[in-house]
Tab-separated table of C-alpha atoms in Angstrom:
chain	number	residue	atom	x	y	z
A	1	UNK	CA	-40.069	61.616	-88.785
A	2	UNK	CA	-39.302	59.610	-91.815
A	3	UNK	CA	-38.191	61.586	-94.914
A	4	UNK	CA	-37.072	61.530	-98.546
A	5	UNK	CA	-34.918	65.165	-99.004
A	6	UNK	CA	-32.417	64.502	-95.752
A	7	UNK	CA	-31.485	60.666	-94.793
A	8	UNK	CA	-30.185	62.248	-90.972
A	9	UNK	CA	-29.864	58.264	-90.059
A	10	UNK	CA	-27.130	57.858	-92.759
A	11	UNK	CA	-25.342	61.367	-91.747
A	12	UNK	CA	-24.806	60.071	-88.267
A	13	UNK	CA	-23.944	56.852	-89.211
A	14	UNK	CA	-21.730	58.097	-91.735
A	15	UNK	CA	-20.333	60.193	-88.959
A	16	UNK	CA	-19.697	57.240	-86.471
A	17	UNK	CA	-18.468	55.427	-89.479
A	18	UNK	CA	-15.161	58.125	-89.811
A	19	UNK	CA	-14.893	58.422	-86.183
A	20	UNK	CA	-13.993	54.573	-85.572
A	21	UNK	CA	-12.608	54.838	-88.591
A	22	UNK	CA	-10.065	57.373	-87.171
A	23	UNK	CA	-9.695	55.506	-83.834
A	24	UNK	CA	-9.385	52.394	-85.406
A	25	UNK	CA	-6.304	54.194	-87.753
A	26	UNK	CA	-4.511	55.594	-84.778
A	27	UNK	CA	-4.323	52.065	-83.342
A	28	UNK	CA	-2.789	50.680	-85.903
A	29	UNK	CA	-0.546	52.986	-86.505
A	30	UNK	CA	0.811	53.259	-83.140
A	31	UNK	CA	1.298	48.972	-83.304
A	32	UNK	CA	3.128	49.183	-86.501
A	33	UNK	CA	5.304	52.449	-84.924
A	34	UNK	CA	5.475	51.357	-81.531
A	35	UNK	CA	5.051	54.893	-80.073
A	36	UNK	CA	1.478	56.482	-79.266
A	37	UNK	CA	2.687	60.089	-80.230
A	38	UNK	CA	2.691	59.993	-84.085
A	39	UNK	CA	2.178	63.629	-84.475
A	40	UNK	CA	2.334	66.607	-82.265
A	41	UNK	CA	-1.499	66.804	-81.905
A	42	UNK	CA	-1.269	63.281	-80.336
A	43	UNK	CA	-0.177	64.635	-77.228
A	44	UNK	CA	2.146	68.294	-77.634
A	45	UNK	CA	3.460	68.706	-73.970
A	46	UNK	CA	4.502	64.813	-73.989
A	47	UNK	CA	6.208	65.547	-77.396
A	48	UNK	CA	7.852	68.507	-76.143
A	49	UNK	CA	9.260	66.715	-72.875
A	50	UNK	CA	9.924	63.577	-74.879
A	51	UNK	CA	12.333	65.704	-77.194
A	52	UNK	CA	14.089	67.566	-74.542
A	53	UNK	CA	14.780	63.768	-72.605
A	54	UNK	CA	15.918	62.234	-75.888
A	55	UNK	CA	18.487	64.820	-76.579
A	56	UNK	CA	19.924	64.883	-72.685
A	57	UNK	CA	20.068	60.715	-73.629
A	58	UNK	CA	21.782	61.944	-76.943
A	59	UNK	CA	23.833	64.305	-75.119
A	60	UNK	CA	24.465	61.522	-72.384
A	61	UNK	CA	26.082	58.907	-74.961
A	62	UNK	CA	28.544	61.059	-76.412
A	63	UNK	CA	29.348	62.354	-72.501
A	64	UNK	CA	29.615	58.217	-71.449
A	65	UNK	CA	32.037	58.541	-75.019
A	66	UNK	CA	34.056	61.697	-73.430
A	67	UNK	CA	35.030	60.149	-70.326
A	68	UNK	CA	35.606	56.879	-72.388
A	69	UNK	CA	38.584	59.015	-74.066
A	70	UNK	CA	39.362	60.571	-70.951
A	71	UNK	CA	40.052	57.305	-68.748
A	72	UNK	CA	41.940	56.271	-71.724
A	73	UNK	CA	44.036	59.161	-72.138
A	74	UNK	CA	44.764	59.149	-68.056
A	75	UNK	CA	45.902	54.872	-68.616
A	76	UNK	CA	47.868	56.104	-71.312
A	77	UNK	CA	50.000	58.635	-69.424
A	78	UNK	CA	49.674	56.170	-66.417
A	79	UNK	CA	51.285	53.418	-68.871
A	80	UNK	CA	54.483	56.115	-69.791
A	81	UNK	CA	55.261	57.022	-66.154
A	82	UNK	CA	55.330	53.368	-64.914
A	83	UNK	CA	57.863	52.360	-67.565
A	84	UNK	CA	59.906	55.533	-66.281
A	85	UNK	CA	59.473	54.299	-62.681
A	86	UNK	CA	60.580	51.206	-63.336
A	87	UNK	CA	63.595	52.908	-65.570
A	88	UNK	CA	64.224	55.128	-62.563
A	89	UNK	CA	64.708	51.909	-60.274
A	90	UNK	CA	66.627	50.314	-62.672
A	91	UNK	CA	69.015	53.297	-62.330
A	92	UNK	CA	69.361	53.291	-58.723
A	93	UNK	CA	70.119	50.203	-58.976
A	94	UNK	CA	72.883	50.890	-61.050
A	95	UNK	CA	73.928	53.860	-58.721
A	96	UNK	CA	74.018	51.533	-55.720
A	97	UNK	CA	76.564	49.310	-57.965
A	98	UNK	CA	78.618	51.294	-58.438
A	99	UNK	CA	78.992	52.681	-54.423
A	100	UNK	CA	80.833	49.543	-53.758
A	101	UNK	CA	84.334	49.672	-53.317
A	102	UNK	CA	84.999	46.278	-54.953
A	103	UNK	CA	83.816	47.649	-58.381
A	104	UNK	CA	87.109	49.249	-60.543
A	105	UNK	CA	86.565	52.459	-62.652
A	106	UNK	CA	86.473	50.046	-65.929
A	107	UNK	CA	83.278	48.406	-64.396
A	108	UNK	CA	82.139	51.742	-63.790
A	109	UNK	CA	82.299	52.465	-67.406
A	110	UNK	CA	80.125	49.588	-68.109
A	111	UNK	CA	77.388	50.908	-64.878
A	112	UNK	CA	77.412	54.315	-66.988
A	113	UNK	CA	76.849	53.289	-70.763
A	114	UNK	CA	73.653	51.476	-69.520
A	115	UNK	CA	73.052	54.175	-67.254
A	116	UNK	CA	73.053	56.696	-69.924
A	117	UNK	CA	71.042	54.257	-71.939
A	118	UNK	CA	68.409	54.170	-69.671
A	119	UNK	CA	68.507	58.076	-69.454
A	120	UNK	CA	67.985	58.197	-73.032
A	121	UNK	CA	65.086	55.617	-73.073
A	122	UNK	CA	63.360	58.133	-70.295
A	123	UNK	CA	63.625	60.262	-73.183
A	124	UNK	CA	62.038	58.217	-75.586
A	125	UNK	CA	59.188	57.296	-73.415
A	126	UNK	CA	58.280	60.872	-72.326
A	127	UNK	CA	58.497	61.804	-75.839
A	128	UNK	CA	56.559	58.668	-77.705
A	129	UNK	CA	53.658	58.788	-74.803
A	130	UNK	CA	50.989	60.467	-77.154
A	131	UNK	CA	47.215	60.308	-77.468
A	132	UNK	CA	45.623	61.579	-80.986
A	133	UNK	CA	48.911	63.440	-81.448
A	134	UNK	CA	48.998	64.929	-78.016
A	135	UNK	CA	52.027	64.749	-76.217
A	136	UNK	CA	51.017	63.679	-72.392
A	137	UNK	CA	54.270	64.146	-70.810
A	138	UNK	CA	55.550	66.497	-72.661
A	139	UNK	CA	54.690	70.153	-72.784
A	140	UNK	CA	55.168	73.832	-71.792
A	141	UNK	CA	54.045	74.533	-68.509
A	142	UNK	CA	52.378	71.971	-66.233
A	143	UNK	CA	51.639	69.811	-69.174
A	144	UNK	CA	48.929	67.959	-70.831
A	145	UNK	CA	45.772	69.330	-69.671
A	146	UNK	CA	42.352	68.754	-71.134
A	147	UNK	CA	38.487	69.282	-70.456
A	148	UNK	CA	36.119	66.530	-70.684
A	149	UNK	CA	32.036	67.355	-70.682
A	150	UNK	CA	30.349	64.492	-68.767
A	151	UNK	CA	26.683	65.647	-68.557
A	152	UNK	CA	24.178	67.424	-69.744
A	153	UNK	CA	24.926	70.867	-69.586
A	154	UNK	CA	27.423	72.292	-72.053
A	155	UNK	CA	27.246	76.477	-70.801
A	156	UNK	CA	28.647	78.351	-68.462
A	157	UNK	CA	27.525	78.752	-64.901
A	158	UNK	CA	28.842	82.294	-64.303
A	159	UNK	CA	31.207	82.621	-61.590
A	160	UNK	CA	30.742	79.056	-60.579
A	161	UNK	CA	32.438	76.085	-62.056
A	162	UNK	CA	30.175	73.622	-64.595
A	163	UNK	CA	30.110	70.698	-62.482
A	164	UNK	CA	29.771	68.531	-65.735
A	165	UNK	CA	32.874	69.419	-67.289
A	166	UNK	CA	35.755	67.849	-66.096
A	167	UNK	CA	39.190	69.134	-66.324
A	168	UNK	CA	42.292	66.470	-66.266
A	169	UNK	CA	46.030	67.612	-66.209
A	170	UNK	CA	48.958	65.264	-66.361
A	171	UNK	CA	52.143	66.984	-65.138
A	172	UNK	CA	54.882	67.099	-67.611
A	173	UNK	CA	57.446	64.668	-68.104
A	174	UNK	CA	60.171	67.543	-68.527
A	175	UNK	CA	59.116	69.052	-64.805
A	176	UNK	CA	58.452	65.986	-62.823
A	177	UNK	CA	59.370	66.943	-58.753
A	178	UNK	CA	60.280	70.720	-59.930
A	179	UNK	CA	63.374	69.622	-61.691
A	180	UNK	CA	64.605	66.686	-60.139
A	181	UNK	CA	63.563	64.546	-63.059
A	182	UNK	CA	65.646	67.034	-65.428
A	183	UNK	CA	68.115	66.484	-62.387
A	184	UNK	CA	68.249	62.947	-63.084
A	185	UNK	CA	68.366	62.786	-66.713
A	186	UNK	CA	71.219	66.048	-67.352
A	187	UNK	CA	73.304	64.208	-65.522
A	188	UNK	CA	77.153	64.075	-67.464
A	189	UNK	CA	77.490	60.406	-67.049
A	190	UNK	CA	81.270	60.092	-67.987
A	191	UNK	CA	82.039	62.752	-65.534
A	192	UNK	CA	79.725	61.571	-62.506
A	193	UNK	CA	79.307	58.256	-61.835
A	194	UNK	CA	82.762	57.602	-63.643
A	195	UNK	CA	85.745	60.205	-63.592
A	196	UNK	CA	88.434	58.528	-65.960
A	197	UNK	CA	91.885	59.042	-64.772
A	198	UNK	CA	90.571	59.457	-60.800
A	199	UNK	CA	93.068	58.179	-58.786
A	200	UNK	CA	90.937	56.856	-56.226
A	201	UNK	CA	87.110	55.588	-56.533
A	202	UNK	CA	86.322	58.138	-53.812
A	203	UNK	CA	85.029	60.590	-56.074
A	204	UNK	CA	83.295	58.177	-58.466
A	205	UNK	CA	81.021	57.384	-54.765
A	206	UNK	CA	80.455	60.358	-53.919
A	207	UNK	CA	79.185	61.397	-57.301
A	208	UNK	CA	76.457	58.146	-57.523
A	209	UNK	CA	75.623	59.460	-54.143
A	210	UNK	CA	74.498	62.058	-55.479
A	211	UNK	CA	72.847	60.704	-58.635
A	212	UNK	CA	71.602	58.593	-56.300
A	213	UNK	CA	69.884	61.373	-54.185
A	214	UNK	CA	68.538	62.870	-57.453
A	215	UNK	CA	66.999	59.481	-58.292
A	216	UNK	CA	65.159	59.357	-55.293
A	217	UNK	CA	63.650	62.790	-55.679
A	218	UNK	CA	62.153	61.723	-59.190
A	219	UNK	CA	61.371	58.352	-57.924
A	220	UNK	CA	59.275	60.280	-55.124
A	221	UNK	CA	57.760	62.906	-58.259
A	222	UNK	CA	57.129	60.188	-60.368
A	223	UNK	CA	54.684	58.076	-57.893
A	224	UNK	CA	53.035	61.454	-57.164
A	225	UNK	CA	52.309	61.976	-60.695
A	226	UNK	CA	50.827	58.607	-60.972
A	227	UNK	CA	48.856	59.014	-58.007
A	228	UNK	CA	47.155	62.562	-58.863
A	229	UNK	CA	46.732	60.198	-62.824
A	230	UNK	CA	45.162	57.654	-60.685
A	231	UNK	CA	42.867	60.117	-59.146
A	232	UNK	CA	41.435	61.330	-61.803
A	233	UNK	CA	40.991	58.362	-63.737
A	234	UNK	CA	39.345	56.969	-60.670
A	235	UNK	CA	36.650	59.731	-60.867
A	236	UNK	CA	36.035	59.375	-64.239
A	237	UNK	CA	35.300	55.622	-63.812
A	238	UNK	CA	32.618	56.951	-61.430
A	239	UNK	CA	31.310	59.346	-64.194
A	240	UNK	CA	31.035	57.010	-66.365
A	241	UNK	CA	28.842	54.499	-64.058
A	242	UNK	CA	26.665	57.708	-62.973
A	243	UNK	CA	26.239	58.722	-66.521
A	244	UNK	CA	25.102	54.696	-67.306
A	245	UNK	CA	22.837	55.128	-64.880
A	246	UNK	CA	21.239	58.476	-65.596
A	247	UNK	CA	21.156	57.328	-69.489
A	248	UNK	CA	19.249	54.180	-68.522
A	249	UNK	CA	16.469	56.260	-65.945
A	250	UNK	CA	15.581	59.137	-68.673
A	251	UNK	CA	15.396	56.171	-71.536
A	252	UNK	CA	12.824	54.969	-68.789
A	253	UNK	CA	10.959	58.587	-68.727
A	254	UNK	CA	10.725	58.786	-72.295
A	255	UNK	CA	9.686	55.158	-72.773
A	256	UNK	CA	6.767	56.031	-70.257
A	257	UNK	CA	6.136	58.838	-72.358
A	258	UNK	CA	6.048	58.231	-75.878
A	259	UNK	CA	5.795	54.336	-76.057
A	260	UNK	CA	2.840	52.614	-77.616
A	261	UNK	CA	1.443	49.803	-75.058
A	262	UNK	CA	1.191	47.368	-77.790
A	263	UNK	CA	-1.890	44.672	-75.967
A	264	UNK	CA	-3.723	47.862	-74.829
A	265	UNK	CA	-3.695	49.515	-78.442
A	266	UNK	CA	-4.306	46.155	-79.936
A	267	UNK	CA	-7.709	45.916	-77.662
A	268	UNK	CA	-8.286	49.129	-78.586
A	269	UNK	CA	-8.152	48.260	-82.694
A	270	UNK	CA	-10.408	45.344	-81.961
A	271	UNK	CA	-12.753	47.019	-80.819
A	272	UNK	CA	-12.679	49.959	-83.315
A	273	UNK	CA	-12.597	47.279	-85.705
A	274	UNK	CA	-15.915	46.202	-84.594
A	275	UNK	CA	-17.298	49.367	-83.840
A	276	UNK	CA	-16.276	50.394	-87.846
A	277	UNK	CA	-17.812	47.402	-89.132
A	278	UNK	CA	-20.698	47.918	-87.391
A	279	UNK	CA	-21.264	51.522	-88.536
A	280	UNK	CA	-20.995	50.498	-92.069
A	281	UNK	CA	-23.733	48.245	-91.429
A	282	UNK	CA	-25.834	50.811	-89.824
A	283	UNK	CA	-24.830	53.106	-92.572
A	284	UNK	CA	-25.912	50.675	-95.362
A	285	UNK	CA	-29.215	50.591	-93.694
A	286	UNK	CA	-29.376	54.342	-93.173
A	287	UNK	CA	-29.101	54.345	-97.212
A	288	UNK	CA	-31.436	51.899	-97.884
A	289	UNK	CA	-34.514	53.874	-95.663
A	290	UNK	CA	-35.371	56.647	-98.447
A	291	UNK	CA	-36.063	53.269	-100.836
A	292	UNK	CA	-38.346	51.418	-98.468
A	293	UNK	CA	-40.235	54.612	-98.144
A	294	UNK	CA	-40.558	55.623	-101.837
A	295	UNK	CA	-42.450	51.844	-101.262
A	296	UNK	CA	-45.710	53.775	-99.689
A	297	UNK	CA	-46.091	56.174	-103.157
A	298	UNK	CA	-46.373	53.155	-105.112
């Protein structure tokens, strides 16, 4: 029923007009953003799962960062007690030079000061192997020890263990074998491999025997505290591959989530765009309908 006091036609196209309006808005702005959830009302239970992946990826990177230090702090001690081992080698060398009954008590003297040298450089290295200020082979008790979160979950599990924290120890340089290491190095030098004013070289032998002996013992401690080091910085290698690949699946999740398809939004602002124009078209019409019938008073 055409009418003067309410232009309906122009309400509804004014109505259509803001709808594609809107549509056409949303488009664009997920294009320029690149993600279709702009604002919670865009879709709230794929904002709230979006959140909770992008903090376990969060939470992911700085566990992939974790073991990072961890592996490093594992080659580091690694590095110390192979420089020992081959110290330790060094010395049994030395201790099989000087069981030889063609070698005098001066040449002895010489087999000790390097000896004791070497001792002294065990020393050193136990001391100097550090990581941030940590001493790794050096310490009260067993040691270094250290724990290392690797996952996602941070809390407590009650009475059982949180499988994504990892717990390294590195026995102590000052307890390798249960003593044989301080075995080795509190050996009295001048008075055991080399007795000055012996009378025979049978008790300068006997004595590297048993220097030699002790050797052996930390030789034996020493490639058991590189193997339990190699251990654990083989399972963090593992960690760190499983973490990769848990980081690159829930990137994948969220992507699915929260990422604009940019040619299916950009078909979509076409044909808002068209549908927009055309409602301003209908809309400039719709306005132009109370005129043409003022026409029939005239």
């Amino acid at each position: 029923m055409p009418v003067i006091t309410t232009n309906t036609s122009a309400n509804s196209a004014l109505r259509y007009l803001n709808m594609n309006a809107a549509e056409q808005t949303n488009s664009l702005n997920r294009i320029a953003s690149g993600s279709k959830i702009n604002r919670a009302s865009d879709d709230a239970s794929g904002l709230a799962v979006a959140t909770k992946l992008q903090t376990n990826v969060s939470t992911l990177n700085q566990a992939a960062t974790n073991a990072s230090h961890a592996t490093s702090i594992l080659q580091t001690a690694d590095g110390g007690l192979s420089q020992i081992s081959d110290i330790l080698q060094r010395m049994k060398t030395l201790t099989a030079q000087s069981i030889s009954g063609a070698v005098t008590n001066t040449e002895r003297a010489y087999i000790n000061a390097e000896y004791d040298q070497l001792v002294k450089e065990i020393d050193s290295i136990v001391a100097s192997t550090t990581f941030n200020g940590d001493q790794l082979l050096k310490g009260t008790g067993a040691g270094y020890s250290g724990s290392f979160l690797v996952g996602t979950n941070a809390g407590t599990s009650g009475s059982t263990a949180n499988s994504d924290i990892i717990d390294i120890k590195i026995t102590s340089g000052t307890t390798l074998g249960d003593g044989t290491f301080n075995a080795v190095a509190g050996l009295d030098l001048e008075t055991t491999l080399y007795k000055s004013g012996a009378t025979t070289n049978k008790e300068d032998i006997d004595a590297a025997q048993l220097a030699a002996t002790a050797i052996d013992k930390a030789i034996s401690a020493v490639a058991g505290a590189r193997a339990d080091v190699g251990a654990q910085m083989s399972r963090f290698q593992f960690q760190a591959a499983q973490i990769a690949s848990s980081t690159e699946n829930l990137d994948a999740a969220q992507s699915a989530i929260t990422d604009a398809d940019v040619a299916k939004e950009q078909s979509n602002f076409s044909s808002a765009q068209v549908k927009t124009n055309a409602a301003i078209a209908a809309l400039s019409q719709a306005n132009q309908m109370p005129q043409q019938l003022l026409q029939l008073l005239r």
